[in-house]
Amino acid sequence: MRDIQLAVSILKAFRERDCYMIELPSDLEVLYHGDITFLDELEQSFENGSYTIQPCQLIEVPKERGMFRYYSALDIKDQLYYCWLTIKCFPYILKKIKPEITSPQSILEEYPTDINWKKKLFRNNLEELEYVYQNLQPEHQYIFQSDITNFYTSIDHKILEKELIDCGAPANYAVALCNSMSNWAALSGRGIPQIFWASDILGEFYLFPFDNFLRHSNYSFARYIDNIEIFCHTRSDARKAYFDIVKFISKRGMYLKEEKTKFVSAQPIKNALAGKKTAKDKIKSAIKELPAGLSKYYYSIEEALGMVNCEERLLARPDATTGFLMHYRNNEINIDKSLASFLVSNRIEFSYQLYCALHFMIDYPMPITKPVSDSLHRIINNHSQPLHIRCCAARLLLSENKNNYSLLKGAMESSDDNLFKNEMRVILERELPASRVFNP
């Protein structure tokens, strides 16, 4: 399989299984309807260095405590370029971090078809908790826990470029990769785009020297992406691990998240792993065993039974919008009325929340009431709304009622915004796939 075709396959698989990406109809047209001539010409421009990357749109994605992270919304050709360059460097990356693997190309080609690809490659095919605590031994009495602050936005381009070249990656690809990141980054010289397959690979590569440092320092540890657990005999050992880690990662432009840095007793975790339950654990288990898999964190019994609406919870926790939606759907709790109230509330703080709700409705169609329909029309005609949100609203209207075709065509023809016109053309002419990110 040629690298450009592999890049297309990887992007398609990633959007369908891993996360909620910002996408436009024209992105989907390239991925699902792009012709081979277009891809040939695009790859040729990648190879001969004539390709010019586009400016990156930074979108605020809410986090806990009113904070937010920047999501890099890349043009679809830039996404392919980013993936293609990482594919070119992948054999050398894999040789460095997984020297026992002798066929990196076959590993790459498995990704589009194997939903457990990352788990097999980076977690020895273990579930997250099993992987993290596999090295926890009876003699370990304390655990140092932390994670790296803004890991992806802290990655130093010069360090990454040098280490890619040092491990054997062709300099032209390593340099092009890091130059592209510099153009996309929110901070000068730092940061890689978040929520991309290529970023997962490069993030693991960037932290490999840190893993080696811990091994050579004889620490028993587990690292899951940017989360760190060090298993120690004494509290004093745990404190020493803290200072050693801070000293090492600061040289690579990274710092620990203060509010998530702690020293904890290992015994409760050992008990949990051994299946021993405290009174508190039993209460939690009882909650989980309620009908429909009710979880107190995601919804109350009253919400699950439809006695109250859940839109207030969606509005109150912008950082958990996707989590709430997935858990409601996975436990087959009908939230159609709540979603309708959420959309027409005029209280949605972040555009990303609105995008997630609209995309959820595309993935799982629901009856569109007149208030919701009116709200969708307002979104489409509101030029201050981001283009990807206006497109979601248009897709929803068209899927709900084909009679809306003429209305949407009129909106397209009367617009003087060429970008909007092109996206509307794709919506009206193409059969576009749902993302199915919320698939149970």
Tab-separated table of C-alpha atoms in Angstrom, residues 116-383:
chain	number	residue	atom	x	y	z
A	116	ASN	CA	-6.823	-2.635	19.490
A	117	TRP	CA	-3.729	-1.474	17.598
A	118	LYS	CA	-2.490	1.050	20.151
A	119	LYS	CA	-3.210	-1.265	23.075
A	120	LYS	CA	-1.127	-4.011	21.459
A	121	LEU	CA	1.727	-1.723	20.479
A	122	PHE	CA	2.072	0.459	23.565
A	123	ARG	CA	0.384	-1.528	26.382
A	124	ASN	CA	1.386	-5.129	25.603
A	125	ASN	CA	-2.265	-5.833	24.810
A	126	LEU	CA	-3.281	-5.131	28.417
A	127	GLU	CA	-6.228	-3.066	29.616
A	128	GLU	CA	-5.267	0.313	31.082
A	129	LEU	CA	-5.462	-0.575	34.795
A	130	GLU	CA	-3.845	-3.967	34.255
A	131	TYR	CA	-1.022	-2.294	32.346
A	132	VAL	CA	-0.477	0.478	34.893
A	133	TYR	CA	-0.336	-1.802	37.927
A	134	GLN	CA	1.425	-4.847	36.482
A	135	ASN	CA	4.675	-3.781	38.196
A	136	LEU	CA	3.098	-3.097	41.604
A	137	GLN	CA	4.700	-5.612	44.007
A	138	PRO	CA	3.826	-6.614	47.613
A	139	GLU	CA	6.887	-4.756	48.937
A	140	HIS	CA	5.751	-1.458	47.412
A	141	GLN	CA	4.086	0.597	50.134
A	142	TYR	CA	3.741	3.983	48.414
A	143	ILE	CA	2.920	5.250	44.938
A	144	PHE	CA	3.994	8.570	43.487
A	145	GLN	CA	1.297	9.712	41.045
A	146	SER	CA	1.361	12.672	38.691
A	147	ASP	CA	0.916	13.743	35.116
A	148	ILE	CA	2.637	16.187	32.812
A	149	THR	CA	1.107	19.633	32.449
A	150	ASN	CA	-0.098	20.324	28.896
A	151	PHE	CA	2.076	17.539	27.549
A	152	TYR	CA	1.337	17.840	23.829
A	153	THR	CA	1.705	21.627	23.834
A	154	SER	CA	5.031	21.335	25.718
A	155	ILE	CA	6.885	19.172	23.190
A	156	ASP	CA	10.008	21.012	22.029
A	157	HIS	CA	10.338	20.979	18.234
A	158	LYS	CA	14.134	21.205	18.186
A	159	ILE	CA	14.542	18.321	20.629
A	160	LEU	CA	12.038	16.220	18.689
A	161	GLU	CA	13.700	16.992	15.348
A	162	LYS	CA	17.181	16.132	16.657
A	163	GLU	CA	16.034	12.856	18.201
A	164	LEU	CA	14.170	11.826	15.051
A	165	ILE	CA	17.320	12.393	12.991
A	166	ASP	CA	19.493	10.696	15.624
A	167	CYS	CA	17.361	7.544	15.467
A	168	GLY	CA	17.859	7.386	11.685
A	169	ALA	CA	14.794	9.166	10.265
A	170	PRO	CA	15.656	10.980	7.006
A	171	ALA	CA	16.482	14.600	7.849
A	172	ASN	CA	14.202	16.039	5.154
A	173	TYR	CA	11.148	14.342	6.676
A	174	ALA	CA	12.092	15.162	10.289
A	175	VAL	CA	12.725	18.814	9.435
A	176	ALA	CA	9.523	19.114	7.387
A	177	LEU	CA	7.557	17.553	10.236
A	178	CYS	CA	8.871	19.961	12.865
A	179	ASN	CA	8.617	22.994	10.569
A	180	SER	CA	4.962	22.146	10.006
A	181	MET	CA	4.398	21.906	13.753
A	182	SER	CA	5.955	25.336	14.224
A	183	ASN	CA	3.390	26.773	11.834
A	184	TRP	CA	0.497	25.029	13.605
A	185	ALA	CA	1.630	25.621	17.210
A	186	ALA	CA	0.038	28.084	19.621
A	187	LEU	CA	3.455	28.608	21.257
A	188	SER	CA	6.646	29.382	19.354
A	189	GLY	CA	8.857	26.308	19.004
A	190	ARG	CA	6.619	24.067	21.103
A	191	GLY	CA	3.582	21.868	20.772
A	192	ILE	CA	2.138	19.306	18.407
A	193	PRO	CA	-1.486	19.148	17.237
A	194	GLN	CA	-3.736	17.279	19.650
A	195	ILE	CA	-6.174	14.487	18.760
A	196	PHE	CA	-4.304	12.989	15.813
A	197	TRP	CA	-2.833	9.545	15.160
A	198	ALA	CA	0.544	11.076	14.312
A	199	SER	CA	0.598	12.947	17.641
A	200	ASP	CA	0.056	9.694	19.548
A	201	ILE	CA	3.117	8.188	17.835
A	202	LEU	CA	5.322	11.265	18.243
A	203	GLY	CA	4.225	11.725	21.868
A	204	GLU	CA	5.325	8.174	22.722
A	205	PHE	CA	8.624	8.757	20.940
A	206	TYR	CA	9.220	12.043	22.811
A	207	LEU	CA	8.691	10.348	26.188
A	208	PHE	CA	10.887	7.340	25.393
A	209	PRO	CA	14.051	8.961	26.872
A	210	PHE	CA	12.047	9.618	30.044
A	211	ASP	CA	11.092	5.926	30.227
A	212	ASN	CA	14.755	5.011	29.763
A	213	PHE	CA	15.780	7.415	32.535
A	214	LEU	CA	13.343	5.744	34.949
A	215	ARG	CA	14.550	2.269	33.976
A	216	HIS	CA	18.215	3.189	34.393
A	217	SER	CA	17.376	4.775	37.765
A	218	ASN	CA	15.905	1.391	38.825
A	219	TYR	CA	12.424	2.747	39.371
A	220	SER	CA	9.459	0.412	39.121
A	221	PHE	CA	6.958	2.484	37.179
A	222	ALA	CA	4.153	2.725	34.676
A	223	ARG	CA	3.466	5.526	32.228
A	224	TYR	CA	0.210	5.765	30.354
A	225	ILE	CA	0.538	8.635	27.848
A	226	ASP	CA	1.390	11.559	30.197
A	227	ASN	CA	0.207	9.889	33.429
A	228	ILE	CA	3.002	8.623	35.672
A	229	GLU	CA	2.966	6.099	38.531
A	230	ILE	CA	6.157	5.246	40.473
A	231	PHE	CA	5.956	2.292	42.888
A	232	CYS	CA	8.114	2.838	45.964
A	233	HIS	CA	9.114	1.036	49.181
A	234	THR	CA	8.887	4.116	51.400
A	235	ARG	CA	7.434	7.615	51.331
A	236	SER	CA	10.996	8.926	51.268
A	237	ASP	CA	11.625	6.955	48.054
A	238	ALA	CA	8.481	8.475	46.559
A	239	ARG	CA	9.693	11.992	47.385
A	240	LYS	CA	13.073	11.233	45.808
A	241	ALA	CA	11.293	10.030	42.655
A	242	TYR	CA	9.443	13.340	42.521
A	243	PHE	CA	12.645	15.403	42.561
A	244	ASP	CA	14.390	13.111	40.058
A	245	ILE	CA	11.478	13.349	37.621
A	246	VAL	CA	11.116	17.123	37.901
A	247	LYS	CA	14.836	17.577	37.224
A	248	PHE	CA	14.783	15.310	34.158
A	249	ILE	CA	11.614	16.452	32.410
A	250	SER	CA	12.315	20.164	32.950
A	251	LYS	CA	15.289	19.776	30.586
A	252	ARG	CA	12.792	18.687	27.936
A	253	GLY	CA	10.458	21.640	28.537
A	254	MET	CA	7.921	19.710	30.624
A	255	TYR	CA	6.550	20.122	34.132
A	256	LEU	CA	4.355	18.121	36.477
A	257	LYS	CA	0.767	19.138	37.152
A	258	GLU	CA	0.834	20.296	40.761
A	259	GLU	CA	-2.801	19.515	41.580
A	260	LYS	CA	-2.408	15.910	40.352
A	261	THR	CA	0.931	15.227	42.037
A	262	LYS	CA	0.559	13.141	45.192
A	263	PHE	CA	2.043	10.386	47.345
A	264	VAL	CA	-0.521	7.714	48.193
A	265	SER	CA	-0.564	4.456	50.102
A	266	ALA	CA	-0.380	1.438	47.824
A	267	GLN	CA	-2.593	-0.724	50.064
A	268	PRO	CA	-6.048	0.449	48.868
A	269	ILE	CA	-4.995	-0.164	45.271
A	270	LYS	CA	-3.641	-3.606	46.174
A	271	ASN	CA	-6.954	-4.378	47.882
A	272	ALA	CA	-8.909	-3.276	44.833
A	273	LEU	CA	-6.726	-5.345	42.509
A	274	ALA	CA	-7.133	-8.360	44.792
A	275	GLY	CA	-10.911	-7.939	44.775
A	276	LYS	CA	-11.144	-6.912	48.443
A	277	LYS	CA	-13.927	-4.399	48.960
A	278	THR	CA	-14.291	-1.778	51.661
A	279	ALA	CA	-17.721	-0.484	52.687
A	280	LYS	CA	-17.207	2.457	50.348
A	281	ASP	CA	-16.287	0.119	47.480
A	282	LYS	CA	-19.450	-1.925	48.074
A	283	ILE	CA	-21.613	1.201	47.865
A	284	LYS	CA	-19.966	2.146	44.572
A	285	SER	CA	-20.507	-1.372	43.236
A	286	ALA	CA	-24.180	-1.260	44.236
A	287	ILE	CA	-24.619	1.977	42.305
A	288	LYS	CA	-22.969	0.465	39.233
A	289	GLU	CA	-25.238	-2.575	39.386
A	290	LEU	CA	-28.460	-0.537	39.250
A	291	PRO	CA	-30.646	-1.041	36.150
A	292	ALA	CA	-29.166	0.223	32.863
A	293	GLY	CA	-25.709	0.439	34.434
A	294	LEU	CA	-26.443	3.687	36.249
A	295	SER	CA	-23.380	5.620	37.323
A	296	LYS	CA	-23.723	8.363	39.910
A	297	TYR	CA	-21.026	10.415	38.210
A	298	TYR	CA	-22.796	10.642	34.896
A	299	TYR	CA	-26.439	10.772	35.905
A	300	SER	CA	-28.765	10.365	38.844
A	301	ILE	CA	-31.537	7.794	39.147
A	302	GLU	CA	-34.066	10.569	38.594
A	303	GLU	CA	-32.445	11.553	35.299
A	304	ALA	CA	-32.280	7.960	34.103
A	305	LEU	CA	-35.955	7.459	34.807
A	306	GLY	CA	-36.831	10.633	32.942
A	307	MET	CA	-38.097	12.386	36.071
A	308	VAL	CA	-35.872	15.405	35.399
A	309	ASN	CA	-33.990	16.616	32.339
A	310	CYS	CA	-30.222	16.301	31.984
A	311	GLU	CA	-29.512	19.447	29.945
A	312	GLU	CA	-28.520	21.286	33.148
A	313	ARG	CA	-25.743	18.776	33.714
A	314	LEU	CA	-24.526	19.214	30.128
A	315	LEU	CA	-24.553	23.001	30.547
A	316	ALA	CA	-22.851	22.907	33.936
A	317	ARG	CA	-19.945	20.665	32.883
A	318	PRO	CA	-18.583	21.833	29.504
A	319	ASP	CA	-15.463	19.689	30.033
A	320	ALA	CA	-17.550	16.504	30.285
A	321	THR	CA	-19.926	17.019	27.351
A	322	THR	CA	-18.618	14.115	25.276
A	323	GLY	CA	-18.349	11.879	28.357
A	324	PHE	CA	-21.937	12.548	29.357
A	325	LEU	CA	-23.261	11.987	25.851
A	326	MET	CA	-21.388	8.707	25.437
A	327	HIS	CA	-22.538	7.347	28.777
A	328	TYR	CA	-26.145	8.322	28.252
A	329	ARG	CA	-26.104	6.652	24.832
A	330	ASN	CA	-24.165	3.566	25.890
A	331	ASN	CA	-26.663	2.912	28.669
A	332	GLU	CA	-29.604	3.420	26.303
A	333	ILE	CA	-31.038	6.397	28.149
A	334	ASN	CA	-33.177	8.526	25.860
A	335	ILE	CA	-32.020	12.136	26.055
A	336	ASP	CA	-33.789	13.483	22.958
A	337	LYS	CA	-35.829	16.035	24.935
A	338	SER	CA	-32.829	17.106	26.982
A	339	LEU	CA	-30.691	17.561	23.857
A	340	ALA	CA	-33.443	19.655	22.298
A	341	SER	CA	-33.573	21.862	25.414
A	342	PHE	CA	-29.768	22.043	25.429
A	343	LEU	CA	-29.676	23.286	21.831
A	344	VAL	CA	-32.303	26.008	22.265
A	345	SER	CA	-31.104	27.140	25.705
A	346	ASN	CA	-28.854	29.984	24.430
A	347	ARG	CA	-26.590	29.158	27.386
A	348	ILE	CA	-23.937	27.027	25.668
A	349	GLU	CA	-20.585	28.484	26.678
A	350	PHE	CA	-18.157	26.790	24.275
A	351	SER	CA	-18.673	26.246	20.565
A	352	TYR	CA	-17.109	22.786	20.994
A	353	GLN	CA	-20.068	21.769	23.213
A	354	LEU	CA	-22.493	22.766	20.475
A	355	TYR	CA	-20.443	20.923	17.857
A	356	CYS	CA	-20.433	17.729	19.959
A	357	ALA	CA	-24.196	17.879	20.514
A	358	LEU	CA	-24.909	18.447	16.809
A	359	HIS	CA	-22.556	15.664	15.750
A	360	PHE	CA	-24.124	13.343	18.302
A	361	MET	CA	-27.495	13.987	16.665
A	362	ILE	CA	-25.979	13.215	13.247
A	363	ASP	CA	-24.591	9.933	14.596
A	364	TYR	CA	-27.872	9.052	16.308
A	365	PRO	CA	-30.808	10.771	14.582
A	366	MET	CA	-33.667	11.976	16.769
A	367	PRO	CA	-36.974	13.653	15.968
A	368	ILE	CA	-36.370	17.315	15.120
A	369	THR	CA	-38.988	19.507	16.781
A	370	LYS	CA	-39.904	22.924	15.403
A	371	PRO	CA	-37.922	24.798	18.117
A	372	VAL	CA	-34.848	22.697	17.282
A	373	SER	CA	-35.403	23.192	13.539
A	374	ASP	CA	-35.662	26.950	14.057
A	375	SER	CA	-32.485	26.868	16.131
A	376	LEU	CA	-30.648	24.961	13.372
A	377	HIS	CA	-31.754	27.519	10.778
A	378	ARG	CA	-30.459	30.323	12.996
A	379	ILE	CA	-27.106	28.550	13.334
A	380	ILE	CA	-26.770	28.138	9.556
A	381	ASN	CA	-27.579	31.794	8.914
A	382	ASN	CA	-25.340	33.086	11.709
A	383	HIS	CA	-22.075	34.032	9.999
